[in-house]
């Protein structure tokens, strides 16, 4: 079954968001990728969450108007979107 490149399924069935940084960002951050648990076993929910995260991250990383980010800023941004998504599901 097809899963987008920004999704990875653990051996326990939990879906993870995976973002591979471009070469300039790798040099700046000292990291090659970011992985965060989506805390779901539902493939469709994982795809929905990961698409939102990918768009938010791409928009932020490619914006020339934002201040430079380090790896902890990027993780905080992704965590913020994950928390906001969980709160909207709970409401």
mmCIF file of N, CA and C in Angstrom, residues 2-90:
data_model
loop_
_atom_site.group_PDB
_atom_site.id
_atom_site.type_symbol
_atom_site.label_atom_id
_atom_site.label_comp_id
_atom_site.label_asym_id
_atom_site.label_seq_id
_atom_site.Cartn_x
_atom_site.Cartn_y
_atom_site.Cartn_z
ATOM 1 N N UNK A 2 0.533 2.209 -0.786
ATOM 2 C CA UNK A 2 1.315 3.436 -0.953
ATOM 3 C C UNK A 2 1.198 4.328 0.277
ATOM 4 N N UNK A 3 2.327 4.860 0.709
ATOM 5 C CA UNK A 3 2.359 5.889 1.752
ATOM 6 C C UNK A 3 3.271 7.003 1.260
ATOM 7 N N UNK A 4 2.878 8.261 1.432
ATOM 8 C CA UNK A 4 3.725 9.369 0.991
ATOM 9 C C UNK A 4 5.112 9.302 1.626
ATOM 10 N N UNK A 5 6.073 9.945 0.980
ATOM 11 C CA UNK A 5 7.459 9.870 1.430
ATOM 12 C C UNK A 5 7.673 10.480 2.809
ATOM 13 N N UNK A 6 6.766 11.322 3.266
ATOM 14 C CA UNK A 6 6.933 11.926 4.577
ATOM 15 C C UNK A 6 6.267 11.120 5.685
ATOM 16 N N UNK A 7 5.870 9.885 5.379
ATOM 17 C CA UNK A 7 5.283 8.999 6.382
ATOM 18 C C UNK A 7 6.127 7.750 6.542
ATOM 19 N N UNK A 8 6.212 7.285 7.768
ATOM 20 C CA UNK A 8 6.916 6.048 8.076
ATOM 21 C C UNK A 8 6.099 5.316 9.129
ATOM 22 N N UNK A 9 5.927 4.012 8.957
ATOM 23 C CA UNK A 9 5.166 3.213 9.912
ATOM 24 C C UNK A 9 6.130 2.373 10.739
ATOM 25 N N UNK A 10 6.028 2.482 12.056
ATOM 26 C CA UNK A 10 6.908 1.706 12.928
ATOM 27 C C UNK A 10 6.471 0.244 12.928
ATOM 28 N N UNK A 11 7.307 -0.602 13.471
ATOM 29 C CA UNK A 11 6.960 -2.027 13.528
ATOM 30 C C UNK A 11 5.807 -2.283 14.483
ATOM 31 N N UNK A 12 5.463 -1.283 15.288
ATOM 32 C CA UNK A 12 4.337 -1.390 16.213
ATOM 33 C C UNK A 12 3.039 -0.843 15.624
ATOM 34 N N UNK A 13 3.119 -0.342 14.394
ATOM 35 C CA UNK A 13 1.922 0.145 13.720
ATOM 36 C C UNK A 13 1.636 1.618 13.904
ATOM 37 N N UNK A 14 2.516 2.352 14.568
ATOM 38 C CA UNK A 14 2.337 3.786 14.772
ATOM 39 C C UNK A 14 2.952 4.525 13.595
ATOM 40 N N UNK A 15 2.248 5.535 13.095
ATOM 41 C CA UNK A 15 2.733 6.333 11.975
ATOM 42 C C UNK A 15 3.588 7.491 12.477
ATOM 43 N N UNK A 16 4.661 7.774 11.736
ATOM 44 C CA UNK A 16 5.578 8.862 12.038
ATOM 45 C C UNK A 16 5.667 9.802 10.850
ATOM 46 N N UNK A 17 5.782 11.092 11.170
ATOM 47 C CA UNK A 17 6.068 12.101 10.165
ATOM 48 C C UNK A 17 7.576 12.140 10.004
ATOM 49 N N UNK A 18 8.052 12.143 8.767
ATOM 50 C CA UNK A 18 9.487 12.170 8.492
ATOM 51 C C UNK A 18 9.744 13.243 7.447
ATOM 52 N N UNK A 19 10.566 14.213 7.805
ATOM 53 C CA UNK A 19 10.915 15.288 6.888
ATOM 54 C C UNK A 19 12.423 15.269 6.688
ATOM 55 N N UNK A 20 12.861 15.121 5.447
ATOM 56 C CA UNK A 20 14.287 15.117 5.115
ATOM 57 C C UNK A 20 14.664 16.531 4.676
ATOM 58 N N UNK A 21 15.650 17.093 5.344
ATOM 59 C CA UNK A 21 16.086 18.453 5.054
ATOM 60 C C UNK A 21 16.923 18.502 3.783
ATOM 61 N N UNK A 22 16.811 19.611 3.047
ATOM 62 C CA UNK A 22 17.644 19.820 1.859
ATOM 63 C C UNK A 22 19.086 20.066 2.304
ATOM 64 N N UNK A 23 19.999 19.982 1.377
ATOM 65 C CA UNK A 23 21.427 20.098 1.694
ATOM 66 C C UNK A 23 21.776 21.386 2.451
ATOM 67 N N UNK A 24 21.292 22.571 2.021
ATOM 68 C CA UNK A 24 21.639 23.782 2.787
ATOM 69 C C UNK A 24 21.141 23.723 4.242
ATOM 70 N N UNK A 25 19.950 23.170 4.436
ATOM 71 C CA UNK A 25 19.421 23.059 5.797
ATOM 72 C C UNK A 25 20.187 22.025 6.599
ATOM 73 N N UNK A 26 20.647 20.947 5.954
ATOM 74 C CA UNK A 26 21.457 19.939 6.651
ATOM 75 C C UNK A 26 22.734 20.567 7.192
ATOM 76 N N UNK A 27 23.368 21.396 6.366
ATOM 77 C CA UNK A 27 24.606 22.045 6.797
ATOM 78 C C UNK A 27 24.346 23.021 7.940
ATOM 79 N N UNK A 28 23.250 23.732 7.864
ATOM 80 C CA UNK A 28 22.922 24.718 8.891
ATOM 81 C C UNK A 28 22.536 24.054 10.215
ATOM 82 N N UNK A 29 21.729 22.984 10.133
ATOM 83 C CA UNK A 29 21.196 22.350 11.338
ATOM 84 C C UNK A 29 22.080 21.239 11.891
ATOM 85 N N UNK A 30 22.890 20.638 11.026
ATOM 86 C CA UNK A 30 23.677 19.491 11.456
ATOM 87 C C UNK A 30 22.843 18.226 11.584
ATOM 88 N N UNK A 31 21.667 18.227 10.996
ATOM 89 C CA UNK A 31 20.745 17.081 11.017
ATOM 90 C C UNK A 31 20.296 16.800 9.596
ATOM 91 N N UNK A 32 19.957 15.550 9.318
ATOM 92 C CA UNK A 32 19.483 15.204 7.980
ATOM 93 C C UNK A 32 17.967 15.106 7.912
ATOM 94 N N UNK A 33 17.327 14.796 9.041
ATOM 95 C CA UNK A 33 15.873 14.630 9.014
ATOM 96 C C UNK A 33 15.265 14.903 10.379
ATOM 97 N N UNK A 34 13.950 15.030 10.362
ATOM 98 C CA UNK A 34 13.152 15.208 11.573
ATOM 99 C C UNK A 34 12.094 14.124 11.573
ATOM 100 N N UNK A 35 11.935 13.441 12.677
ATOM 101 C CA UNK A 35 10.882 12.430 12.829
ATOM 102 C C UNK A 35 10.068 12.746 14.064
ATOM 103 N N UNK A 36 8.763 12.680 13.915
ATOM 104 C CA UNK A 36 7.850 12.902 15.044
ATOM 105 C C UNK A 36 6.703 11.911 14.947
ATOM 106 N N UNK A 37 6.319 11.366 16.067
ATOM 107 C CA UNK A 37 5.200 10.431 16.106
ATOM 108 C C UNK A 37 3.898 11.179 15.856
ATOM 109 N N UNK A 38 3.048 10.581 15.040
ATOM 110 C CA UNK A 38 1.719 11.148 14.803
ATOM 111 C C UNK A 38 0.696 10.548 15.764
ATOM 112 N N UNK A 39 1.137 9.606 16.583
ATOM 113 C CA UNK A 39 0.311 8.994 17.633
ATOM 114 C C UNK A 39 -0.996 8.422 17.091
ATOM 115 N N UNK A 40 -0.911 7.784 15.930
ATOM 116 C CA UNK A 40 -2.092 7.158 15.360
ATOM 117 C C UNK A 40 -1.694 5.893 14.605
ATOM 118 N N UNK A 41 -2.624 4.959 14.558
ATOM 119 C CA UNK A 41 -2.449 3.756 13.752
ATOM 120 C C UNK A 41 -3.292 3.823 12.484
ATOM 121 N N UNK A 42 -4.097 4.869 12.387
ATOM 122 C CA UNK A 42 -4.984 5.051 11.236
ATOM 123 C C UNK A 42 -4.212 5.718 10.096
ATOM 124 N N UNK A 43 -4.091 5.011 8.988
ATOM 125 C CA UNK A 43 -3.320 5.507 7.842
ATOM 126 C C UNK A 43 -3.872 6.817 7.285
ATOM 127 N N UNK A 44 -5.190 6.907 7.156
ATOM 128 C CA UNK A 44 -5.801 8.116 6.586
ATOM 129 C C UNK A 44 -5.597 9.330 7.495
ATOM 130 N N UNK A 45 -5.709 9.132 8.798
ATOM 131 C CA UNK A 45 -5.451 10.222 9.737
ATOM 132 C C UNK A 45 -3.981 10.638 9.695
ATOM 133 N N UNK A 46 -3.087 9.664 9.573
ATOM 134 C CA UNK A 46 -1.657 9.962 9.490
ATOM 135 C C UNK A 46 -1.346 10.775 8.236
ATOM 136 N N UNK A 47 -1.944 10.417 7.118
ATOM 137 C CA UNK A 47 -1.729 11.160 5.878
ATOM 138 C C UNK A 47 -2.231 12.595 6.023
ATOM 139 N N UNK A 48 -3.392 12.762 6.624
ATOM 140 C CA UNK A 48 -3.956 14.102 6.825
ATOM 141 C C UNK A 48 -3.030 14.959 7.687
ATOM 142 N N UNK A 49 -2.586 14.405 8.815
ATOM 143 C CA UNK A 49 -1.711 15.156 9.713
ATOM 144 C C UNK A 49 -0.367 15.463 9.051
ATOM 145 N N UNK A 50 0.197 14.485 8.373
ATOM 146 C CA UNK A 50 1.515 14.657 7.768
ATOM 147 C C UNK A 50 1.484 15.680 6.636
ATOM 148 N N UNK A 51 0.415 15.714 5.869
ATOM 149 C CA UNK A 51 0.307 16.722 4.811
ATOM 150 C C UNK A 51 0.290 18.125 5.389
ATOM 151 N N UNK A 52 -0.476 18.306 6.461
ATOM 152 C CA UNK A 52 -0.523 19.620 7.111
ATOM 153 C C UNK A 52 0.849 20.009 7.655
ATOM 154 N N UNK A 53 1.528 19.056 8.270
ATOM 155 C CA UNK A 53 2.857 19.333 8.801
ATOM 156 C C UNK A 53 3.841 19.663 7.686
ATOM 157 N N UNK A 54 3.793 18.920 6.606
ATOM 158 C CA UNK A 54 4.718 19.141 5.495
ATOM 159 C C UNK A 54 4.526 20.528 4.897
ATOM 160 N N UNK A 55 3.284 20.933 4.704
ATOM 161 C CA UNK A 55 3.007 22.259 4.138
ATOM 162 C C UNK A 55 3.471 23.355 5.093
ATOM 163 N N UNK A 56 3.163 23.203 6.375
ATOM 164 C CA UNK A 56 3.563 24.212 7.359
ATOM 165 C C UNK A 56 5.083 24.326 7.435
ATOM 166 N N UNK A 57 5.755 23.198 7.425
ATOM 167 C CA UNK A 57 7.212 23.205 7.522
ATOM 168 C C UNK A 57 7.858 23.771 6.269
ATOM 169 N N UNK A 58 7.372 23.368 5.109
ATOM 170 C CA UNK A 58 7.905 23.902 3.849
ATOM 171 C C UNK A 58 7.691 25.409 3.764
ATOM 172 N N UNK A 59 6.511 25.859 4.137
ATOM 173 C CA UNK A 59 6.198 27.290 4.093
ATOM 174 C C UNK A 59 7.145 28.068 4.995
ATOM 175 N N UNK A 60 7.370 27.559 6.179
ATOM 176 C CA UNK A 60 8.228 28.253 7.152
ATOM 177 C C UNK A 60 9.696 28.220 6.724
ATOM 178 N N UNK A 61 10.155 27.082 6.225
ATOM 179 C CA UNK A 61 11.563 26.958 5.857
ATOM 180 C C UNK A 61 11.902 27.747 4.595
ATOM 181 N N UNK A 62 10.945 27.899 3.701
ATOM 182 C CA UNK A 62 11.203 28.584 2.440
ATOM 183 C C UNK A 62 10.897 30.075 2.474
ATOM 184 N N UNK A 63 10.332 30.553 3.578
ATOM 185 C CA UNK A 63 9.963 31.957 3.682
ATOM 186 C C UNK A 63 11.194 32.833 3.887
ATOM 187 N N UNK A 64 11.413 33.790 2.986
ATOM 188 C CA UNK A 64 12.581 34.668 3.144
ATOM 189 C C UNK A 64 12.373 35.735 4.216
ATOM 190 N N UNK A 65 11.150 35.876 4.711
ATOM 191 C CA UNK A 65 10.846 36.953 5.656
ATOM 192 C C UNK A 65 10.987 36.534 7.111
ATOM 193 N N UNK A 66 11.039 35.231 7.360
ATOM 194 C CA UNK A 66 11.136 34.755 8.734
ATOM 195 C C UNK A 66 12.586 34.728 9.196
ATOM 196 N N UNK A 67 12.737 34.833 10.495
ATOM 197 C CA UNK A 67 14.090 34.781 11.056
ATOM 198 C C UNK A 67 14.647 33.364 10.937
ATOM 199 N N UNK A 68 15.957 33.225 10.941
ATOM 200 C CA UNK A 68 16.576 31.900 10.833
ATOM 201 C C UNK A 68 16.126 30.983 11.970
ATOM 202 N N UNK A 69 16.000 29.719 11.652
ATOM 203 C CA UNK A 69 15.545 28.737 12.637
ATOM 204 C C UNK A 69 16.652 27.742 12.913
ATOM 205 N N UNK A 70 16.683 27.252 14.157
ATOM 206 C CA UNK A 70 17.560 26.137 14.452
ATOM 207 C C UNK A 70 16.687 24.884 14.624
ATOM 208 N N UNK A 71 17.310 23.749 14.901
ATOM 209 C CA UNK A 71 16.578 22.493 14.944
ATOM 210 C C UNK A 71 15.505 22.488 16.036
ATOM 211 N N UNK A 72 15.797 23.083 17.181
ATOM 212 C CA UNK A 72 14.805 23.117 18.265
ATOM 213 C C UNK A 72 13.591 23.964 17.884
ATOM 214 N N UNK A 73 13.806 25.034 17.120
ATOM 215 C CA UNK A 73 12.681 25.850 16.633
ATOM 216 C C UNK A 73 11.790 25.036 15.692
ATOM 217 N N UNK A 74 12.422 24.255 14.839
ATOM 218 C CA UNK A 74 11.666 23.430 13.892
ATOM 219 C C UNK A 74 10.864 22.368 14.632
ATOM 220 N N UNK A 75 11.488 21.727 15.620
ATOM 221 C CA UNK A 75 10.766 20.728 16.420
ATOM 222 C C UNK A 75 9.592 21.364 17.154
ATOM 223 N N UNK A 76 9.797 22.555 17.690
ATOM 224 C CA UNK A 76 8.720 23.263 18.395
ATOM 225 C C UNK A 76 7.562 23.576 17.455
ATOM 226 N N UNK A 77 7.888 23.989 16.232
ATOM 227 C CA UNK A 77 6.857 24.277 15.238
ATOM 228 C C UNK A 77 6.027 23.027 14.939
ATOM 229 N N UNK A 78 6.687 21.908 14.718
ATOM 230 C CA UNK A 78 5.987 20.655 14.426
ATOM 231 C C UNK A 78 5.160 20.224 15.633
ATOM 232 N N UNK A 79 5.719 20.324 16.832
ATOM 233 C CA UNK A 79 4.970 19.966 18.044
ATOM 234 C C UNK A 79 3.738 20.831 18.209
ATOM 235 N N UNK A 80 3.876 22.125 17.892
ATOM 236 C CA UNK A 80 2.732 23.039 17.983
ATOM 237 C C UNK A 80 1.604 22.584 17.053
ATOM 238 N N UNK A 81 1.936 22.241 15.818
ATOM 239 C CA UNK A 81 0.920 21.786 14.877
ATOM 240 C C UNK A 81 0.311 20.459 15.301
ATOM 241 N N UNK A 82 1.114 19.563 15.855
ATOM 242 C CA UNK A 82 0.576 18.284 16.336
ATOM 243 C C UNK A 82 -0.370 18.504 17.504
ATOM 244 N N UNK A 83 0.000 19.371 18.449
ATOM 245 C CA UNK A 83 -0.867 19.663 19.592
ATOM 246 C C UNK A 83 -2.160 20.334 19.157
ATOM 247 N N UNK A 84 -2.069 21.251 18.194
ATOM 248 C CA UNK A 84 -3.261 21.940 17.703
ATOM 249 C C UNK A 84 -4.191 20.939 17.001
ATOM 250 N N UNK A 85 -3.620 20.004 16.285
ATOM 251 C CA UNK A 85 -4.426 18.985 15.611
ATOM 252 C C UNK A 85 -5.129 18.069 16.591
ATOM 253 N N UNK A 86 -4.465 17.711 17.675
ATOM 254 C CA UNK A 86 -5.075 16.862 18.703
ATOM 255 C C UNK A 86 -6.197 17.594 19.415
ATOM 256 N N UNK A 87 -5.997 18.890 19.673
ATOM 257 C CA UNK A 87 -7.033 19.667 20.341
ATOM 258 C C UNK A 87 -8.267 19.814 19.459
ATOM 259 N N UNK A 88 -8.084 19.972 18.145
ATOM 260 C CA UNK A 88 -9.227 20.123 17.262
ATOM 261 C C UNK A 88 -10.014 18.827 17.148
ATOM 262 N N UNK A 89 -9.342 17.681 17.291
ATOM 263 C CA UNK A 89 -10.029 16.398 17.260
ATOM 264 C C UNK A 89 -10.824 16.201 18.541
ATOM 265 N N UNK A 90 -10.272 16.656 19.666
ATOM 266 C CA UNK A 90 -10.941 16.512 20.958
ATOM 267 C C UNK A 90 -12.169 17.398 21.078
#
